[in-house]
Tab-separated table of C-alpha atoms in Angstrom:
chain	number	residue	atom	x	y	z
A	1	MET	CA	-6.053	-0.442	-35.892
A	2	LYS	CA	-6.168	-0.536	-39.680
A	3	LYS	CA	-2.926	-1.830	-41.112
A	4	GLN	CA	-1.384	-0.246	-44.155
A	5	THR	CA	-1.286	-2.681	-47.063
A	6	LYS	CA	2.118	-3.976	-48.061
A	7	LYS	CA	1.747	-2.679	-51.619
A	8	SER	CA	1.088	0.859	-50.463
A	9	MET	CA	3.754	0.873	-47.763
A	10	SER	CA	6.899	2.790	-48.596
A	11	LEU	CA	10.190	3.249	-46.799
A	12	LYS	CA	8.907	6.566	-45.468
A	13	ALA	CA	6.214	4.735	-43.502
A	14	LEU	CA	8.503	1.953	-42.311
A	15	THR	CA	9.056	1.435	-38.582
A	16	LYS	CA	10.571	-1.326	-36.455
A	17	SER	CA	7.025	-2.581	-35.912
A	18	THR	CA	5.487	-2.326	-39.402
A	19	VAL	CA	8.540	-3.950	-41.008
A	20	TRP	CA	7.311	-7.276	-39.584
A	21	ASP	CA	4.310	-7.089	-41.944
A	22	LEU	CA	6.623	-7.365	-44.948
A	23	GLN	CA	7.927	-10.394	-46.828
A	24	GLU	CA	11.186	-10.724	-48.754
A	25	ASN	CA	9.681	-9.660	-52.101
A	26	ASP	CA	8.342	-6.487	-50.470
A	27	VAL	CA	11.854	-5.606	-49.328
A	28	PHE	CA	13.252	-5.910	-52.870
A	29	ARG	CA	10.420	-3.774	-54.248
A	30	MET	CA	10.867	-1.061	-51.627
A	31	LEU	CA	14.641	-0.915	-52.040
A	32	GLU	CA	14.376	-0.459	-55.796
A	33	ALA	CA	11.686	2.198	-55.404
A	34	ALA	CA	13.842	4.015	-52.849
A	35	HIS	CA	16.816	4.265	-55.218
A	36	LYS	CA	14.519	5.989	-57.707
A	37	ASP	CA	13.333	8.501	-55.116
A	38	VAL	CA	15.722	11.442	-54.792
A	39	GLU	CA	14.417	12.286	-51.316
A	40	LEU	CA	15.035	8.760	-50.016
A	41	ARG	CA	18.295	8.015	-51.743
A	42	ASP	CA	20.447	9.944	-49.273
A	43	SER	CA	18.848	8.333	-46.204
A	44	ILE	CA	18.406	4.792	-47.501
A	45	ARG	CA	21.013	3.459	-45.042
A	46	ARG	CA	18.747	4.390	-42.124
A	47	TYR	CA	15.842	2.459	-43.623
A	48	VAL	CA	18.069	-0.538	-44.350
A	49	ASP	CA	18.918	-0.613	-40.636
A	50	ILE	CA	15.180	-0.788	-39.863
A	51	ILE	CA	14.727	-3.613	-42.377
A	52	LYS	CA	17.557	-5.538	-40.721
A	53	THR	CA	15.661	-5.638	-37.425
A	54	ALA	CA	13.217	-8.082	-39.062
A	55	PHE	CA	15.290	-9.494	-41.911
A	56	GLU	CA	18.711	-10.958	-42.461
A	57	MET	CA	20.077	-9.049	-45.410
A	58	GLU	CA	23.371	-9.460	-47.262
A	59	GLU	CA	24.786	-8.081	-50.477
A	60	VAL	CA	25.815	-10.862	-52.868
A	61	THR	CA	29.275	-9.692	-53.844
A	62	ILE	CA	30.173	-12.846	-55.784
A	63	ASP	CA	27.437	-13.254	-58.363
A	64	LYS	CA	27.884	-16.901	-59.298
A	65	PRO	CA	25.198	-19.600	-59.503
A	66	GLU	CA	26.876	-21.768	-56.865
A	67	VAL	CA	27.001	-18.850	-54.432
A	68	VAL	CA	23.329	-17.998	-55.024
A	69	LYS	CA	22.378	-21.653	-54.443
A	70	LYS	CA	24.137	-21.638	-51.074
A	71	TYR	CA	22.080	-18.610	-50.001
A	72	GLN	CA	18.882	-20.267	-51.194
A	73	ALA	CA	19.756	-23.449	-49.294
A	74	ARG	CA	19.891	-21.337	-46.130
A	75	GLY	CA	16.371	-20.002	-46.790
A	76	PHE	CA	17.341	-16.688	-48.401
A	77	LYS	CA	15.621	-15.167	-51.397
A	78	VAL	CA	18.052	-13.623	-53.865
A	79	SER	CA	17.151	-10.843	-56.276
A	80	ALA	CA	18.819	-8.018	-58.159
A	81	VAL	CA	17.867	-4.465	-57.248
A	82	LYS	CA	18.410	-1.594	-59.654
A	83	THR	CA	20.413	0.949	-57.677
A	84	ASN	CA	20.871	3.389	-60.565
A	85	GLU	CA	20.212	3.579	-64.296
A	86	ASN	CA	23.079	1.286	-65.252
A	87	THR	CA	23.758	-0.810	-62.159
A	88	LYS	CA	22.004	-3.663	-60.411
A	89	THR	CA	23.028	-5.097	-57.056
A	90	LYS	CA	22.044	-8.530	-55.832
A	91	PHE	CA	20.782	-8.938	-52.286
A	92	ALA	CA	19.991	-12.042	-50.252
A	93	VAL	CA	17.098	-11.461	-47.844
A	94	LYS	CA	15.445	-13.743	-45.266
A	95	LYS	CA	12.812	-12.952	-42.655
A	96	ARG	CA	14.149	-13.493	-39.156
A	97	PRO	CA	12.365	-16.526	-37.688
A	98	ILE	CA	10.621	-16.353	-34.323
A	99	LEU	CA	11.528	-19.690	-32.820
A	100	ARG	CA	12.378	-18.998	-29.193
A	101	VAL	CA	10.844	-16.803	-26.531
A	102	THR	CA	14.021	-14.708	-26.675
A	103	ASP	CA	13.114	-13.841	-30.290
A	104	LEU	CA	9.980	-12.055	-29.069
A	105	THR	CA	10.091	-8.260	-28.907
A	106	TYR	CA	7.629	-5.420	-28.368
A	107	GLU	CA	7.941	-4.712	-32.119
A	108	ASN	CA	7.044	-8.197	-33.390
A	109	ILE	CA	4.709	-9.525	-30.673
A	110	ARG	CA	1.612	-8.118	-32.413
A	111	HIS	CA	2.623	-9.669	-35.723
A	112	ILE	CA	2.227	-13.296	-34.680
A	113	SER	CA	-0.907	-15.334	-34.045
A	114	ALA	CA	-1.917	-16.994	-30.784
A	115	SER	CA	-1.197	-20.411	-32.321
A	116	LYS	CA	2.298	-19.213	-33.285
A	117	LEU	CA	2.866	-17.999	-29.722
A	118	ILE	CA	1.790	-21.378	-28.335
A	119	GLU	CA	4.208	-23.044	-30.751
A	120	VAL	CA	7.068	-20.833	-29.520
A	121	LEU	CA	6.186	-21.433	-25.879
A	122	ASP	CA	5.911	-25.186	-26.412
A	123	ARG	CA	9.367	-25.254	-27.981
A	124	ASN	CA	10.925	-23.506	-24.975
A	125	PHE	CA	8.881	-24.653	-22.019
A	126	GLY	CA	9.566	-26.948	-19.147
A	127	GLY	CA	8.849	-25.088	-15.946
A	128	GLY	CA	5.628	-23.346	-16.941
A	129	TRP	CA	4.567	-19.711	-17.255
A	130	GLU	CA	6.343	-18.624	-14.079
A	131	SER	CA	9.620	-20.012	-15.394
A	132	LEU	CA	9.745	-17.224	-17.995
A	133	SER	CA	11.590	-14.047	-17.110
A	134	GLN	CA	9.453	-11.072	-16.163
A	135	SER	CA	10.681	-9.137	-19.210
A	136	ILE	CA	9.531	-11.917	-21.597
A	137	ARG	CA	6.159	-12.147	-19.846
A	138	ASP	CA	5.716	-8.373	-20.147
A	139	ILE	CA	6.397	-8.551	-23.899
A	140	ILE	CA	3.924	-11.408	-24.386
A	141	GLU	CA	1.213	-9.732	-22.300
A	142	SER	CA	1.565	-6.514	-24.308
A	143	GLY	CA	0.064	-8.380	-27.271
A	144	PHE	CA	-1.899	-11.260	-25.750
A	145	GLU	CA	-4.400	-11.979	-23.035
A	146	ILE	CA	-2.800	-14.662	-20.883
A	147	SER	CA	-4.319	-16.761	-18.124
A	148	THR	CA	-3.126	-19.956	-16.470
A	149	THR	CA	-4.500	-22.718	-14.291
A	150	THR	CA	-2.955	-25.819	-12.738
A	151	LEU	CA	-5.259	-28.760	-12.024
A	152	PRO	CA	-5.070	-32.527	-11.638
A	153	LYS	CA	-4.897	-33.801	-15.211
A	154	ASP	CA	-8.120	-35.799	-14.816
A	155	ARG	CA	-10.018	-32.612	-13.874
A	156	LEU	CA	-8.545	-30.190	-16.406
A	157	HIS	CA	-10.926	-31.217	-19.203
A	158	LYS	CA	-13.988	-31.431	-16.995
A	159	LYS	CA	-17.127	-30.631	-19.010
A	160	GLY	CA	-18.251	-27.049	-18.489
A	161	GLY	CA	-15.002	-26.154	-16.752
A	162	LEU	CA	-12.519	-23.325	-17.340
A	163	TYR	CA	-10.688	-25.210	-20.102
A	164	GLU	CA	-13.819	-25.617	-22.192
A	165	LYS	CA	-14.960	-22.025	-21.623
A	166	LYS	CA	-11.583	-20.619	-22.672
A	167	LEU	CA	-11.597	-22.582	-25.910
A	168	GLU	CA	-15.117	-21.381	-26.666
A	169	ASP	CA	-13.917	-17.817	-26.084
A	170	GLY	CA	-11.247	-18.169	-28.769
A	171	PHE	CA	-8.177	-18.903	-26.628
A	172	GLU	CA	-5.347	-21.176	-27.758
A	173	VAL	CA	-4.003	-23.452	-25.042
A	174	LEU	CA	-0.706	-25.079	-24.118
A	175	GLU	CA	-0.720	-27.954	-21.639
A	176	ILE	CA	2.398	-28.628	-19.565
A	177	PRO	CA	2.435	-31.925	-17.636
A	178	LYS	CA	3.655	-31.663	-14.041
A	179	GLY	CA	3.430	-35.145	-12.633
A	180	LEU	CA	-0.191	-35.840	-11.733
A	181	TRP	CA	-1.039	-32.191	-12.415
A	182	THR	CA	-1.185	-30.165	-15.621
A	183	GLU	CA	-0.604	-26.458	-16.111
A	184	ALA	CA	-2.727	-24.926	-18.862
A	185	ILE	CA	-1.646	-21.633	-20.416
A	186	PHE	CA	-4.356	-19.839	-22.393
A	187	ALA	CA	-3.467	-17.171	-24.980
A	188	LYS	CA	-5.623	-14.887	-27.086
A	189	VAL	CA	-4.632	-11.895	-29.208
A	190	LYS	CA	-5.304	-8.714	-27.289
A	191	PRO	CA	-7.465	-6.208	-29.201
A	192	VAL	CA	-5.749	-3.022	-30.258
A	193	VAL	CA	-7.074	-0.041	-28.331
A	194	GLU	CA	-6.875	3.321	-30.010
A	195	LYS	CA	-5.378	5.906	-27.680
A	196	PRO	CA	-7.642	8.940	-27.293
A	197	ARG	CA	-6.312	12.087	-28.826
A	198	MET	CA	-7.155	15.620	-27.762
A	199	LYS	CA	-9.065	17.444	-30.463
A	200	PHE	CA	-8.166	21.083	-30.822
A	201	GLU	CA	-10.894	22.813	-32.715
A	202	ASP	CA	-10.327	25.873	-34.864
A	203	GLU	CA	-11.506	28.793	-32.770
A	204	ASP	CA	-12.001	31.018	-35.791
A	205	GLU	CA	-14.100	28.353	-37.493
A	206	ASP	CA	-16.238	27.867	-34.394
A	207	PHE	CA	-16.719	31.601	-34.136
A	208	ASP	CA	-17.973	31.759	-37.720
A	209	HIS	CA	-20.388	28.888	-37.152
A	210	ASP	CA	-21.729	30.109	-33.837
A	211	GLU	CA	-21.234	33.853	-34.180
A	212	ASP	CA	-24.403	34.830	-32.343
A	213	GLU	CA	-23.670	32.514	-29.424
A	214	ASN	CA	-20.094	33.747	-29.161
A	215	MET	CA	-21.146	37.396	-29.293
A	216	GLU	CA	-23.625	36.741	-26.490
A	217	LYS	CA	-20.873	35.218	-24.364
A	218	ILE	CA	-18.611	38.188	-25.105
A	219	ASN	CA	-21.344	40.642	-24.057
A	220	GLU	CA	-21.944	38.714	-20.843
A	221	PHE	CA	-18.243	38.840	-20.134
A	222	ASP	CA	-18.178	42.620	-20.680
A	223	GLU	CA	-21.090	43.058	-18.269
A	224	ASP	CA	-19.296	41.035	-15.632
A	225	GLU	CA	-16.226	43.193	-16.120
A	226	GLU	CA	-18.317	46.327	-15.591
A	227	ASP	CA	-19.775	44.911	-12.370
A	228	ASP	CA	-16.275	44.308	-11.101
A	229	ASP	CA	-15.149	47.935	-11.702
A	230	PHE	CA	-13.865	49.776	-8.647
A	231	ASP	CA	-16.583	51.953	-7.043
A	232	ASP	CA	-15.660	54.363	-4.200
A	233	ASP	CA	-19.318	54.622	-3.104
A	234	LYS	CA	-19.462	50.894	-2.399
A	235	LEU	CA	-16.630	50.991	0.117
A	236	THR	CA	-17.667	50.138	3.656
A	237	GLU	CA	-15.951	49.507	6.894
A	238	GLU	CA	-15.704	45.826	5.905
A	239	SER	CA	-13.479	46.816	2.977
A	240	TYR	CA	-10.738	47.913	5.379
A	241	ARG	CA	-11.000	45.087	7.885
A	242	THR	CA	-7.682	43.294	8.438
A	243	THR	CA	-6.719	40.527	10.788
A	244	PHE	CA	-3.417	40.805	12.692
A	245	ASP	CA	-1.945	40.126	16.132
A	246	GLU	CA	-2.066	43.271	18.205
A	247	ASN	CA	1.167	44.044	19.976
A	248	PRO	CA	1.013	47.255	22.086
A	249	GLU	CA	4.692	47.866	21.507
A	250	ASP	CA	4.190	47.911	17.711
A	251	LEU	CA	1.308	50.393	17.738
A	252	SER	CA	2.378	53.909	16.718
A	253	LEU	CA	-0.991	55.541	17.410
A	254	ASP	CA	-1.174	57.543	20.630
A	255	ALA	CA	-4.191	57.719	22.888
A	256	GLU	CA	-5.536	60.908	21.349
A	257	GLU	CA	-5.568	59.517	17.807
A	258	VAL	CA	-7.426	56.430	18.997
A	259	ALA	CA	-9.950	58.558	20.795
A	260	GLU	CA	-10.587	60.652	17.687
A	261	ASP	CA	-11.241	57.473	15.688
A	262	GLU	CA	-13.753	56.262	18.250
A	263	GLU	CA	-15.654	59.546	18.142
A	264	PHE	CA	-15.795	59.233	14.367
């Protein structure tokens, strides 16, 4: 899937997933551009809510150097954004860190590397892959290929074994000691698969391009319709045949009428 470049991305294209591609300076740029756009100005609050899913964002109401320094000490970037022709507003913005497995979401899981995932898992682990909740495992496996193995620690790195093959295939690995055994968790970014879309072709355009072929099909259809026309001469006894359970009490024909039919 081809990602939209940060410079070309606007608030109109922003989602809870793509916002993770941005950095703090991109947020300042987009906010200022949005205040200049009449169409976006009225709905900017909605886009700010999207930004806040990936960033901590605060308005700096007390614009003093000591206040700005406190924000910067906490890892925020502070910048003034022109909100109209005569006014600028200062904002403090900081990307939300992904430090714990509980920080992982379906929106940000595809915006971290396998090495970053291993780092997060290593910081939280103790019991191994199965110790994670099913919901966290589902999130991780939506963006990564995951496989695990538990072997005696002296066999895990056996030459030509699974460990070596996984590394050669581009997997990152986390080793979790379990006494005389070691659990190895292998992670590799899962390739993005484009979902197939149904293609509805323009019938009029196809007709213009293949007019002769379409006319032939129409003529064949007309001939079939003519063959299916009702024809009294083609009626036979089989046309009237019906299957039903004969009950003498339900028959209204008398003996004479039956006899006349038989003579016919």
